[in-house]
Coordinates of C-alpha atoms in Angstrom, one line a residue:
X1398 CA -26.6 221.1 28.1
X1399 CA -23.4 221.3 26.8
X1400 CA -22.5 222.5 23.2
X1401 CA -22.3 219.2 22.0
X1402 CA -24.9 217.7 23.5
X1403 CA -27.1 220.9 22.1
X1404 CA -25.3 219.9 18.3
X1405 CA -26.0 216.0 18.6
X1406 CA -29.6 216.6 19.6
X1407 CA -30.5 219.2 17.8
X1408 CA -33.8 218.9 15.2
X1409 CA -33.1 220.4 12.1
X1410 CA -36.8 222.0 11.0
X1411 CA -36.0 221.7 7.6
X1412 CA -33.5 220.1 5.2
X1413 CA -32.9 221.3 1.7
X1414 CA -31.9 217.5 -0.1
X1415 CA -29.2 219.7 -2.7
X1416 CA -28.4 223.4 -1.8
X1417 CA -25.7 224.7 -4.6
X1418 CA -22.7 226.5 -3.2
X1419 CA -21.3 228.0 -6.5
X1420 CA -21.1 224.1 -8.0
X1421 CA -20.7 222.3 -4.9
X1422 CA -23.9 220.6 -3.7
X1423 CA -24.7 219.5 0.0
X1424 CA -27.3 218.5 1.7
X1425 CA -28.5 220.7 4.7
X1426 CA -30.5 220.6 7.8
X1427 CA -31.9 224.6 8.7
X1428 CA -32.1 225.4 12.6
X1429 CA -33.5 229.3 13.1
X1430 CA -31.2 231.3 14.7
X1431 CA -33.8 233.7 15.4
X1432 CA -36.2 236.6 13.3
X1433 CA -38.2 240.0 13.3
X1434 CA -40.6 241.8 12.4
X1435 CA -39.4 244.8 9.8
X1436 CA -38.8 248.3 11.3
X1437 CA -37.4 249.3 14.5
X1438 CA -37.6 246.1 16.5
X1439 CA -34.8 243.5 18.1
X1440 CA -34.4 239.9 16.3
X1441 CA -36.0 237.5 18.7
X1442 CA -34.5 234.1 19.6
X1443 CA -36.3 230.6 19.3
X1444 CA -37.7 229.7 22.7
X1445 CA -35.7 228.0 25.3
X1446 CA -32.6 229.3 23.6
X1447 CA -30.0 232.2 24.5
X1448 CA -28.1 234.3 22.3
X1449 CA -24.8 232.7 23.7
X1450 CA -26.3 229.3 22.8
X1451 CA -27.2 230.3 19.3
X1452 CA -23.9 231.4 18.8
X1453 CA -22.1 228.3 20.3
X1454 CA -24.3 226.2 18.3
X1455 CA -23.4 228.2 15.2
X1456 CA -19.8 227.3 15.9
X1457 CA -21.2 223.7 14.0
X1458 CA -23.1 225.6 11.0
X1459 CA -21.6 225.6 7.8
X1460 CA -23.7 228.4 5.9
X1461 CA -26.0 231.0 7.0
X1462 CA -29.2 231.9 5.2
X1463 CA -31.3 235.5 5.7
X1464 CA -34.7 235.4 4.1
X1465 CA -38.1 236.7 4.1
X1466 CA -39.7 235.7 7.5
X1467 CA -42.5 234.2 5.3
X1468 CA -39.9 232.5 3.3
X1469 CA -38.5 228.7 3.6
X1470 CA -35.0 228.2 3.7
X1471 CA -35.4 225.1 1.3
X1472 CA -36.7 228.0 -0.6
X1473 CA -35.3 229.3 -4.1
X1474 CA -33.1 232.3 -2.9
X1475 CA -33.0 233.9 -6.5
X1476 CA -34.7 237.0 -5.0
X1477 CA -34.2 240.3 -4.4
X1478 CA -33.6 239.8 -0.5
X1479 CA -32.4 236.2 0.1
X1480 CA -28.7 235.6 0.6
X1481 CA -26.7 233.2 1.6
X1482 CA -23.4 232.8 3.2
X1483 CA -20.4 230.2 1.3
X1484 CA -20.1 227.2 3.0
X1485 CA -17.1 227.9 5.7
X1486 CA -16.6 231.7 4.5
X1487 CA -16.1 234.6 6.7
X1488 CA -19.3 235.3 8.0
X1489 CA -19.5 232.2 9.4
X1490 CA -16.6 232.2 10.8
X1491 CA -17.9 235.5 12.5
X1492 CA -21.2 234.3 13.6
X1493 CA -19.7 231.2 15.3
X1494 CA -17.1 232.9 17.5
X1495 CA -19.4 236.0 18.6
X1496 CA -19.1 238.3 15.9
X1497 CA -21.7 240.2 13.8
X1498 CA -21.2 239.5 10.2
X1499 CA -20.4 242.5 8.4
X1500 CA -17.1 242.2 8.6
X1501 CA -14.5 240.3 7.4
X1502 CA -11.8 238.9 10.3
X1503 CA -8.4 238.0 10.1
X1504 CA -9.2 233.9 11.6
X1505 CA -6.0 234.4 14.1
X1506 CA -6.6 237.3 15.9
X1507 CA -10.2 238.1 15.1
X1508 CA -9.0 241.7 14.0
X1509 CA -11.4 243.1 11.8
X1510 CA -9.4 243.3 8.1
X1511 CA -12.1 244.7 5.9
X1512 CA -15.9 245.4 4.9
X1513 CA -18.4 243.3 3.0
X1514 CA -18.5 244.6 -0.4
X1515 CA -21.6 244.2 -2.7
X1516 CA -19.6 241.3 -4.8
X1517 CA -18.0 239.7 -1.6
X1518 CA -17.6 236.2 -2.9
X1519 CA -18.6 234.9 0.7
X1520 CA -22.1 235.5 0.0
X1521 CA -24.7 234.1 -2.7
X1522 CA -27.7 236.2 -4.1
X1523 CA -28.9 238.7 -6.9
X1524 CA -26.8 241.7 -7.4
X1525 CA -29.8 243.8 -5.6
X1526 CA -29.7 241.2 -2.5
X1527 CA -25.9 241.4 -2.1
X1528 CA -26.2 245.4 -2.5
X1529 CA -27.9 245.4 0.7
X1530 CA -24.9 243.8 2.1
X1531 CA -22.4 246.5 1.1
X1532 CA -20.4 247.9 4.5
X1533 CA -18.5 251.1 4.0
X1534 CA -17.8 251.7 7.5
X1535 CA -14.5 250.6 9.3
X1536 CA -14.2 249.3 13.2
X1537 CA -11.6 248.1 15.5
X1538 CA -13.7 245.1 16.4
X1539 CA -17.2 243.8 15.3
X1540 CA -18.5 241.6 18.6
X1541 CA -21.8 241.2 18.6
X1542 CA -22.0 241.7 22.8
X1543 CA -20.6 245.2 22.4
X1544 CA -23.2 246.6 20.3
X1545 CA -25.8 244.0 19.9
X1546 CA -25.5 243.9 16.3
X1547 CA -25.8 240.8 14.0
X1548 CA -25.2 242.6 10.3
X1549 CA -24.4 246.6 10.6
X1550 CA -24.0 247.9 6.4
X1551 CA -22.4 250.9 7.4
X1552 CA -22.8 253.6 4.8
X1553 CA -25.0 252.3 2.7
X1554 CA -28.6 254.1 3.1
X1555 CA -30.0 251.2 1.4
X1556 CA -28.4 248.4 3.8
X1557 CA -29.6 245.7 6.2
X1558 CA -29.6 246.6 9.4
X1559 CA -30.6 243.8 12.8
X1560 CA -30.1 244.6 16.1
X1561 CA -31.0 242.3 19.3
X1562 CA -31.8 244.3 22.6
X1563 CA -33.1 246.8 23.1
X1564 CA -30.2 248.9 22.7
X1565 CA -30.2 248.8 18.8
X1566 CA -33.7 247.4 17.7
X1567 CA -33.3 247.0 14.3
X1568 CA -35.1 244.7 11.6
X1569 CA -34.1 246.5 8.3
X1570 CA -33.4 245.5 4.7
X1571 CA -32.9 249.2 3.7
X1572 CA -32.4 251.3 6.4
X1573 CA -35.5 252.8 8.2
X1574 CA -37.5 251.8 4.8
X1575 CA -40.1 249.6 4.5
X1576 CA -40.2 247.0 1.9
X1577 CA -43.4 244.9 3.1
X1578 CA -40.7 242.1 4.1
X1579 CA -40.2 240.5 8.0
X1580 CA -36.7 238.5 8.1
X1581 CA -35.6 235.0 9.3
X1582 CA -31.8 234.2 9.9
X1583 CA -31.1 230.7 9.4
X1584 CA -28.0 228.3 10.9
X1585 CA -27.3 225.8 8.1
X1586 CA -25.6 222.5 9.2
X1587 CA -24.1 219.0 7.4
X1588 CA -27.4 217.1 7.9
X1589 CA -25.4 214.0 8.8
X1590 CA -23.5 216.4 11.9
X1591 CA -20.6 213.8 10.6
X1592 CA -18.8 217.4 9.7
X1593 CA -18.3 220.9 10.6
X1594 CA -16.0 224.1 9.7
X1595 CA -12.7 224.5 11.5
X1596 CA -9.3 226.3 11.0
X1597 CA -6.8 224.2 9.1
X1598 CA -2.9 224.6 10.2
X1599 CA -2.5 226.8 7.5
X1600 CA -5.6 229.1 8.8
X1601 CA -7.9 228.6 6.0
X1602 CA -11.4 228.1 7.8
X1603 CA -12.8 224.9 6.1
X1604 CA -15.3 221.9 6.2
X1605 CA -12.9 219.4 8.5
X1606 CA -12.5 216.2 7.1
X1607 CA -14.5 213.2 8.7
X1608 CA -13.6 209.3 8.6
X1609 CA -10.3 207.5 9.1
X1610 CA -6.6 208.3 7.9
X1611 CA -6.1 205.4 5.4
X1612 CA -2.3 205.9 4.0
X1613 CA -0.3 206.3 7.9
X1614 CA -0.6 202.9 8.4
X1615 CA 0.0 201.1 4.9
X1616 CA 2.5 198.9 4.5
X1617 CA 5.4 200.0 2.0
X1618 CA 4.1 197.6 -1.2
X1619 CA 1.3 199.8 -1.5
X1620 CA 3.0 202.7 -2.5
X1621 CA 5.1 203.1 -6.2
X1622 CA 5.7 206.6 -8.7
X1623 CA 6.4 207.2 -12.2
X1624 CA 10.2 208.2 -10.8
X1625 CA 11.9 208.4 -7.2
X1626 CA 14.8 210.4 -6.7
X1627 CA 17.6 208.8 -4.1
X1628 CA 16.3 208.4 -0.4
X1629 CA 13.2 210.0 -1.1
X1630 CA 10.9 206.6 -1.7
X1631 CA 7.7 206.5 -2.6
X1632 CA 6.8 205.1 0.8
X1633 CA 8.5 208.3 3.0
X1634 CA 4.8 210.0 1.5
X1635 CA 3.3 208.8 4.8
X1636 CA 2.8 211.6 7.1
X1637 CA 4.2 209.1 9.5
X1638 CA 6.5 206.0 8.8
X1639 CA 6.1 204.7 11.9
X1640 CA 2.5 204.1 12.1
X1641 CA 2.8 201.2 9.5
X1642 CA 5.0 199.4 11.9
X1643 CA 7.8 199.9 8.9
X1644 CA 9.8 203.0 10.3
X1645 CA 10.6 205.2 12.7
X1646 CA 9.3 208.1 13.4
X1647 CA 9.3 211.1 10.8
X1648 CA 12.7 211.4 9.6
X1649 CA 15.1 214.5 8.2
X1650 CA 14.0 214.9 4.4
X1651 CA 11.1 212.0 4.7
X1652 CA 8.5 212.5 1.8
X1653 CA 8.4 211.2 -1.7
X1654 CA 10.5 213.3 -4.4
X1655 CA 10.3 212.7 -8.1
X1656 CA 13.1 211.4 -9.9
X1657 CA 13.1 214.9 -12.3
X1658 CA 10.4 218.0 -11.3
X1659 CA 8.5 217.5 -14.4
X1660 CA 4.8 217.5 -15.1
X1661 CA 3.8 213.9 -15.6
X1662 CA 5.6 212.3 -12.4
X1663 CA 3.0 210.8 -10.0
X1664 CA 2.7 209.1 -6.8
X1665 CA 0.5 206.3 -6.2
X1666 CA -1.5 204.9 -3.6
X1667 CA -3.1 201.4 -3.6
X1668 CA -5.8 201.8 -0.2
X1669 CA -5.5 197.6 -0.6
X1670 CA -9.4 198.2 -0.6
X1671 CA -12.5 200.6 -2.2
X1672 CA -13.4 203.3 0.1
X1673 CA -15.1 206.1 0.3
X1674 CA -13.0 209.1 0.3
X1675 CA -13.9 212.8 1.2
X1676 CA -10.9 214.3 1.9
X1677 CA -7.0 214.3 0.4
X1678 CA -4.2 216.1 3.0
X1679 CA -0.5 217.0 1.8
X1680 CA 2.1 218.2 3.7
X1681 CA 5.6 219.4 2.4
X1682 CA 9.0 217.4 2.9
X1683 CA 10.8 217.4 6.0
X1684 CA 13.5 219.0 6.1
X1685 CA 15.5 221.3 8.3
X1686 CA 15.4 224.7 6.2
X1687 CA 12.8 227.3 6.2
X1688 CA 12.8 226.3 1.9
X1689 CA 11.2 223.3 2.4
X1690 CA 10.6 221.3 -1.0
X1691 CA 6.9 221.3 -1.7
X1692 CA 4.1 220.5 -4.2
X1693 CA 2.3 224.0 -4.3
X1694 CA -0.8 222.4 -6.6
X1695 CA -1.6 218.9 -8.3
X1696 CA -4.4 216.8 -9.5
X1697 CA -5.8 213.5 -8.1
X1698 CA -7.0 210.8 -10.2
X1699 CA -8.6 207.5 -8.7
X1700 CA -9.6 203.9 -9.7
X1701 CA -11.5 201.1 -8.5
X1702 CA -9.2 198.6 -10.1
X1703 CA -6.0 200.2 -11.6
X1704 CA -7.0 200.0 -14.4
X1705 CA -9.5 202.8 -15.7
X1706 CA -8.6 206.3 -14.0
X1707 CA -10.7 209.3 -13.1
X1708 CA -9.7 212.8 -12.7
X1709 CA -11.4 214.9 -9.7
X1710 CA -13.0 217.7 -10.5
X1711 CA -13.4 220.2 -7.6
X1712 CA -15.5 223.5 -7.5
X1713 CA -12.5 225.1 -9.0
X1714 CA -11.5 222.8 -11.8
X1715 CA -9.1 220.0 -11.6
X1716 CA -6.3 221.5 -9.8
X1717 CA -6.1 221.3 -6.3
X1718 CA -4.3 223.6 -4.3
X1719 CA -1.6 222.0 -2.1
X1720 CA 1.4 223.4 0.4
X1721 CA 2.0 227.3 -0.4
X1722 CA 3.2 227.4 3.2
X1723 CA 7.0 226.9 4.4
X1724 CA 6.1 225.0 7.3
X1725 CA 6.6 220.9 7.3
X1726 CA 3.9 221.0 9.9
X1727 CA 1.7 222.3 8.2
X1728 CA -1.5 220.0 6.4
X1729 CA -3.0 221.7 3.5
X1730 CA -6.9 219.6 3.1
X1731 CA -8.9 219.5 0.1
X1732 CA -12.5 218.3 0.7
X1733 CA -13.9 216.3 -1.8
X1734 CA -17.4 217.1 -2.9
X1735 CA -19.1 214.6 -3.3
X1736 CA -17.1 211.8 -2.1
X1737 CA -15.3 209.8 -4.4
X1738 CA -15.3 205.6 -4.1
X1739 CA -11.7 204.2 -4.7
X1740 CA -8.9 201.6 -3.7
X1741 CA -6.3 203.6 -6.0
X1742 CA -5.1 207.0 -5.9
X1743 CA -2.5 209.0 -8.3
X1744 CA -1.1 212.9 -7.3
X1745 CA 0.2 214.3 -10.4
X1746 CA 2.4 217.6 -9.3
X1747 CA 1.0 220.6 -11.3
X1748 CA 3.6 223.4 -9.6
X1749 CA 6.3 223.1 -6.9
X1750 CA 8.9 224.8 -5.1
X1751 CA 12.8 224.4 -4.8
X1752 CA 11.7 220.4 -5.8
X1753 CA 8.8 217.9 -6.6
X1754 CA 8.0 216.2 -3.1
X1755 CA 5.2 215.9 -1.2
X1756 CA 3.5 213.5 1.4
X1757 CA -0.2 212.9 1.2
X1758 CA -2.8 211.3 3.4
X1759 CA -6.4 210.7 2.2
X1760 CA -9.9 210.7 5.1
X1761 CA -12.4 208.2 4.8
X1762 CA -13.9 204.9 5.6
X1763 CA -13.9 201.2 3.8
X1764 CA -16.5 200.8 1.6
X1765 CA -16.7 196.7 2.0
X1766 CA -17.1 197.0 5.8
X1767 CA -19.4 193.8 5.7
X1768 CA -18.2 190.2 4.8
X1769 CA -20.5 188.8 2.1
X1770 CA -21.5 192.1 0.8
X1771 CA -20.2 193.2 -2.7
X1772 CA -20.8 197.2 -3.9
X1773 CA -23.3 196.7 -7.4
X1774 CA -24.1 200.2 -8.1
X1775 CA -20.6 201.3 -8.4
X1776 CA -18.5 204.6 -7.5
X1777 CA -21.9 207.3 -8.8
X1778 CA -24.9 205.4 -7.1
X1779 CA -27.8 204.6 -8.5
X1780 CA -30.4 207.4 -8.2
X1781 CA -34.6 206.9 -8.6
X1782 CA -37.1 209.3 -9.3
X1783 CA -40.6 209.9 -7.7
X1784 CA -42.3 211.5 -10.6
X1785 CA -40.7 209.1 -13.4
X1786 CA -38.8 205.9 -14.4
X1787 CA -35.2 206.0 -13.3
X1788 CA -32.9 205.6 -16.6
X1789 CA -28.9 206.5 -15.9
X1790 CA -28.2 204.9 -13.5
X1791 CA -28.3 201.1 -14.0
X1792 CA -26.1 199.0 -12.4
X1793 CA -24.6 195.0 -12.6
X1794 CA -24.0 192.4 -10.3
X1795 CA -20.1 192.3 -8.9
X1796 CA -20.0 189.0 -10.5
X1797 CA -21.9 185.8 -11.8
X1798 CA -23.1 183.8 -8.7
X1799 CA -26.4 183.1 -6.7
X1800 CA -27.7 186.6 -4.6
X1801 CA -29.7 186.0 -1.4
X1802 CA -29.8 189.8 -0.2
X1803 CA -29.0 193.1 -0.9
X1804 CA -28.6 196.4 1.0
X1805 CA -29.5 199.7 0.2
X1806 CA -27.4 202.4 1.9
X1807 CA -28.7 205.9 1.3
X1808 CA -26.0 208.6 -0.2
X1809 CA -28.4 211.8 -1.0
X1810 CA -32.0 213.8 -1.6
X1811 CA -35.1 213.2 -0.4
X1812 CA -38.4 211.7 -2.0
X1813 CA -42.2 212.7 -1.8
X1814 CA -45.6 210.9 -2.7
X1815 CA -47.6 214.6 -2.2
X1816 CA -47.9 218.1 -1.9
X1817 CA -44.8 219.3 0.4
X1818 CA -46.2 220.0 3.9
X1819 CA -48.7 217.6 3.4
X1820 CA -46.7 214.7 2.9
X1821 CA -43.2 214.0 4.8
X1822 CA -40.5 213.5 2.1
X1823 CA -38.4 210.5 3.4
X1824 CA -35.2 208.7 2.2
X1825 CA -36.7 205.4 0.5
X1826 CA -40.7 206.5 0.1
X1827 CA -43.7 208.9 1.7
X1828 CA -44.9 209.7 5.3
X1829 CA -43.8 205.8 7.0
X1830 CA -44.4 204.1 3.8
X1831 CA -41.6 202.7 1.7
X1832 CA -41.9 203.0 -2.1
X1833 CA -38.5 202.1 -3.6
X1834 CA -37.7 198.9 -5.0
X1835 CA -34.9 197.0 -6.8
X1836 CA -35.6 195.5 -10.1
X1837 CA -33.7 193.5 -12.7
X1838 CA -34.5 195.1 -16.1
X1839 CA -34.9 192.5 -18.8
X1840 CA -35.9 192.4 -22.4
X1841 CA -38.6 189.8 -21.6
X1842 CA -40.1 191.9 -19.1
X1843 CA -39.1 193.8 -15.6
X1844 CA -39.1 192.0 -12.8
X1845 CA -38.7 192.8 -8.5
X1846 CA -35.8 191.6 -7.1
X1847 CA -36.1 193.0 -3.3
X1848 CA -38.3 193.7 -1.8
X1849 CA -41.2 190.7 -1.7
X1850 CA -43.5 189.2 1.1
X1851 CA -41.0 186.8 1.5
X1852 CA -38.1 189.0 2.6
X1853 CA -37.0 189.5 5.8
X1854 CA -38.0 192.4 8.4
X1855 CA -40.7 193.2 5.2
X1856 CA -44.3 192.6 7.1
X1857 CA -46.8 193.9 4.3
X1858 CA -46.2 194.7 0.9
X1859 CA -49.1 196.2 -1.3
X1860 CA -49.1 195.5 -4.9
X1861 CA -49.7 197.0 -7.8
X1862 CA -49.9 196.7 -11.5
X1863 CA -47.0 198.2 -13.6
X1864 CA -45.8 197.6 -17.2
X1865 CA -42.3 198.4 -15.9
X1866 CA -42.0 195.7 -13.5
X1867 CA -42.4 197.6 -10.3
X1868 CA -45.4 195.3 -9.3
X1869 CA -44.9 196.5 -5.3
X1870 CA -46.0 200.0 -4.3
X1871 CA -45.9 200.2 -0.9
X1872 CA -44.4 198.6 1.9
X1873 CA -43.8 198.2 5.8
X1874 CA -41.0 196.8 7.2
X1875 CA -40.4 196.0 11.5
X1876 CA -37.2 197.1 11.3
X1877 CA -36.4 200.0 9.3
X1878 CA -38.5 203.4 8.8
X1879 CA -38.8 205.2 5.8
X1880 CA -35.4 207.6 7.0
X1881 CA -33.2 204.8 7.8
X1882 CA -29.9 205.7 6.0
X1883 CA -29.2 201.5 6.0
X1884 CA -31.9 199.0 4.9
X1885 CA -30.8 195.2 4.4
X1886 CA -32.9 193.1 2.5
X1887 CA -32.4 189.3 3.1
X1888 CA -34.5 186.6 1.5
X1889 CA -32.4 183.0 1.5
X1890 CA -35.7 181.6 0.2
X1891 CA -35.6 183.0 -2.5
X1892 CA -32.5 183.1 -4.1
X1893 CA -31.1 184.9 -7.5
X1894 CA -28.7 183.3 -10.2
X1895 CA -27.5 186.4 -11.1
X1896 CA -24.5 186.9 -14.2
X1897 CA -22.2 189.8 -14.9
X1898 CA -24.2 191.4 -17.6
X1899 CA -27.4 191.3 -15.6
X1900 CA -28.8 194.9 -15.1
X1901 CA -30.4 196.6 -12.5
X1902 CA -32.1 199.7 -11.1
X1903 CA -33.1 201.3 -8.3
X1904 CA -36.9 202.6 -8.9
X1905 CA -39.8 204.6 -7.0
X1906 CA -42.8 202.3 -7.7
X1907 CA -45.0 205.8 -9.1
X1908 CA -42.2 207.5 -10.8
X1909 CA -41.7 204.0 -12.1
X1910 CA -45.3 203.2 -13.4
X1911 CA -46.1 207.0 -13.9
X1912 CA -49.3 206.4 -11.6
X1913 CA -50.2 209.7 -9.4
X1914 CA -47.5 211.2 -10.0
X1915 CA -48.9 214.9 -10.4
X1916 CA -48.0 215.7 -7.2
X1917 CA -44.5 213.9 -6.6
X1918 CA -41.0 215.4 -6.0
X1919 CA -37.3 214.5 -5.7
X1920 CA -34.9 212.5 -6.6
X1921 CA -33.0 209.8 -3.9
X1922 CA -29.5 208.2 -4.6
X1923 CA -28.1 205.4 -2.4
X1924 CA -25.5 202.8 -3.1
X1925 CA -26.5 199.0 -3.6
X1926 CA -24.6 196.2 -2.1
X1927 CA -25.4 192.3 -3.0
X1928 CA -25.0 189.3 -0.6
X1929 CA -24.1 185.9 -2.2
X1930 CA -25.0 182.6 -1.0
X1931 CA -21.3 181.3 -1.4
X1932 CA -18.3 184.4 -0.8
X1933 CA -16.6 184.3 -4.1
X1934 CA -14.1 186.4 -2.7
X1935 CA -12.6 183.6 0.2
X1936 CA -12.8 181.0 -2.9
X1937 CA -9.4 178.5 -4.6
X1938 CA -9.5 179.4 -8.5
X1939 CA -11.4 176.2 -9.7
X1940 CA -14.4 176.6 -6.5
X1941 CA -14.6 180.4 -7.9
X1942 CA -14.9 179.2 -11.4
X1943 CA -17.5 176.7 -10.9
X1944 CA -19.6 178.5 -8.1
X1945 CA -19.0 182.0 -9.1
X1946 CA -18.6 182.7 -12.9

């Protein structure tokens, strides 16, 4: 197989449905890169799989884990052994190009630039844990196929030592001491595989960012600024004029300046549609001097309508790093975690150098990529609970009119009807059963919306009594499994008159009638999309007003 073949079919054993990075969240799927018994003795591989195959396929993780052998990695790893690696840092860097992972590399030349200290920020544990990580020693290299080594602390008598051959069998958490504790090393991986870690132009090693460029190919009435200083429009903040069919190529000094460097300027962005964004990109202005003008840091706010205006907030606060560099090739990205739903974006210039100018770019894909369907749930998903009634996240319809479908497209976290290992957690329910439900919530008494035996690709629904409206528990559907990250619910039999101020909810039909719900976990968010009988949206002024208000 090849490596991406061995990446696009791989089986992730488990997934851990929120894993915290230090305040960023993602969901991962675990794949063992191999374990050991404690004492003098060589990690072992997983069958059917080569050490040069492990380490290609780490080339996709995004975190490592070590653990107890007898440990899950969806475990808790507030213990005194667990660690894991930052998502992109250094040590996964190492593992995926070949190296062991006591080190830390220079991510050019692979030159080993320093040791692993026991408050290296690249790895997440207990004080005790990250002790046993501590590296005193120094090398000119750190390959794992010249010593067989995957973590060497040098120095430290209480360190972790693994070895894979039999030239250095080693499966220590102190060395030569024996703590009572076998250990698994984990490869952790986007669970989606829509994203992986790779070098930046500016060499930062980083989550790359997935989904389309939106702001190359817009036309120039989508951009506008607070100022504009002469020849430096607000449209010349493409990365590439030319791909909007309005320019030429990149031109001397192309990029958007402010009319005065001045906290308060802004660019803006109109996408002309909402979408789901999970990455920005800025680049300096073009120019032909090795001082290129430059935004160094700014903050991004975003709106679904212009009108109301949110600020990001990153793992690191509001203020996102932007082009330290002097190179106007060079493309500084900021991941957004989680994803933000917008059709307008504002970059408000924090710090700069020489002048205020910039050109941006933002990754991502069209939220409305269906005609008829109109988001509900809005840009934070509505979330339900197996173990209670959902309250937070209610939602409305788009807009007054008559609903004949909806569709549930799944965003985060996993549900479960049981004990874990007895019963699968799924996206939408338990084992191959569904269990979620969408309800209008109403004074005068709950009702279900989607789905009923009437609906589409539904073939049996089992009912139950609820005081909360959530009269289905448990259904089957021909066409859709209990993981399917898209579920559409049609029913033109049955339509909805549905207004503005309607509400809704997502809901888990136990959580939502707190039946046997004792042994129930997790929490499942998804966005939620309505289908109208009549498209409001391709509707003259008086049609709208009498079909759709």
């Amino acid at each position: 197989q090849t490596n991406d073949d061995q990446f696009t079919g791989l089986t992730f054993e488990y997934v851990s449905a929120s894993e915290d990075f230090n305040g960023v969240t993602k969901e991962i799927g675990w794949f063992e890169f191999g374990s050991c018994v404690e004492g003098p003795n060589a990690l072992e591989f997983p069958s059917g799989y080569t050490l040069s195959e492990l380490v290609e396929l780490a080339r996709y993780a995004i975190t490592v884990k070590i653990i107890p052998a007898d440990k899950l990695p969806t475990d808790d790893t507030a213990d005194d052994f667990s660690v894991k690696a930052d998502i992109c840092s250094n040590p996964v860097f190492a593992l995926g190009h070949g190296y062991e992972m006591s080190y830390t590399l220079d991510t050019s030349t692979f030159d080993v630039i320093g040791q692993t200290s026991a408050s290296s920020p690249d790895w997440i544990g207990t004080d005790t844990a990250k002790y046993r990580l501590m590296n005193t020693c120094s090398r000119d290299d750190g390959l794992i196929s010249a010593d067989n080594i995957i973590y060497h602390a040098c120095g430290n008598g209480y360190g972790m030592h693994v070895g894979i051959a039999s030239q250095n069998p080693m499966c220590w958490w102190a060395w030569q001491g024996y703590l009572g504790e076998s250990m698994a090393i984990w490869l952790g991986f986007d669970v989606d595989k829509s994203t992986w870690c790779e070098l930046d132009d500016s060499g930062i090693y980083q989550l790359r960012p997935t989904g389309s460029a939106l702001i190359e190919s817009l036309p120039v009435s989508a951009f506008s600024a607070s100022s504009t200083h002469d020849h430096c429009a607000p449209e010349n903040a493409r990365f590439n004029t030319a791909a909007s069919g309005e320019g030429t190529s990149i031109a001397w000094g192309d990029a958007w300046c402010a009319g005065t460097s001045a906290v308060g300027e802004y660019l803006e962005v109109d996408l002309q549609e909402l979408h789901s964004i999970n990455a920005i990109g800025t680049m300096s202005r073009v120019h032909d001097s090795t001082t290129l003008q430059r935004v160094t840091s700014y903050i991004l706010q975003y709106s679904v309508d212009g009108s109301q205006w949110y600020t990001f907030e990153g793992a690191d606060g509001s203020v996102l790093p932007g082009n330290t560099v002097a190179d106007d090739e060079v493309e500084v990205v900021n991941n957004l975690s989680p994803a933000i739903e917008a059709r307008y974006l504002r970059f408000y210039p924090q710090t700069w150098y020489s002048y205020m100018s910039m050109r941006v770019e933002a990754y991502g894909e069209p939220v409305l990529t269906d005609e008829g369907w109109y988001l509900a749930s809005g840009t934070a998903g509505a979330c339900f609970s197996a173990t209670s009634f959902a309250t937070g996240y209610e939602f409305n319809a788009p807009y007054a009119g008559e609903i004949i479908g909806a569709k549930l497209v799944y965003r985060s976290g996993e549900v479960n009807c049981g004990d874990i290992g007895v019963r699968v957690a799924t996206h939408w329910g338990c084992d191959n059963y569904f269990l979620s439900e969408l309800i209008k919530q109403d004074a005068a008494g709950n009702s279900v919306f989607y789905p009923t035996s009437s609906t589409d690709t539904v073939t049996t629904v089992n009912p139950m009594g609820c005081d909360n409206g959530c009269t289905v528990h448990s259904w089957l559907s021909d066409t859709y499994d209990s993981n399917s990250n898209e579920i559409i619910l049609m029913d033109a039999s049955t339509p909805y008159v549905v207004d503005e101020s309607d509400i809704f909810s997502l809901q888990y039909s136990e959580g939502c009638c707190g039946v046997s719900t004792s042994d129930n976990a997790g929490e499942a968010c998804a966005d939620v999309y309505f289908y109208y009988s009549v498209d409001c949206s391709t509707l003259d002024l008086d049609t709208f007003l009498s079909s759709c208000s």
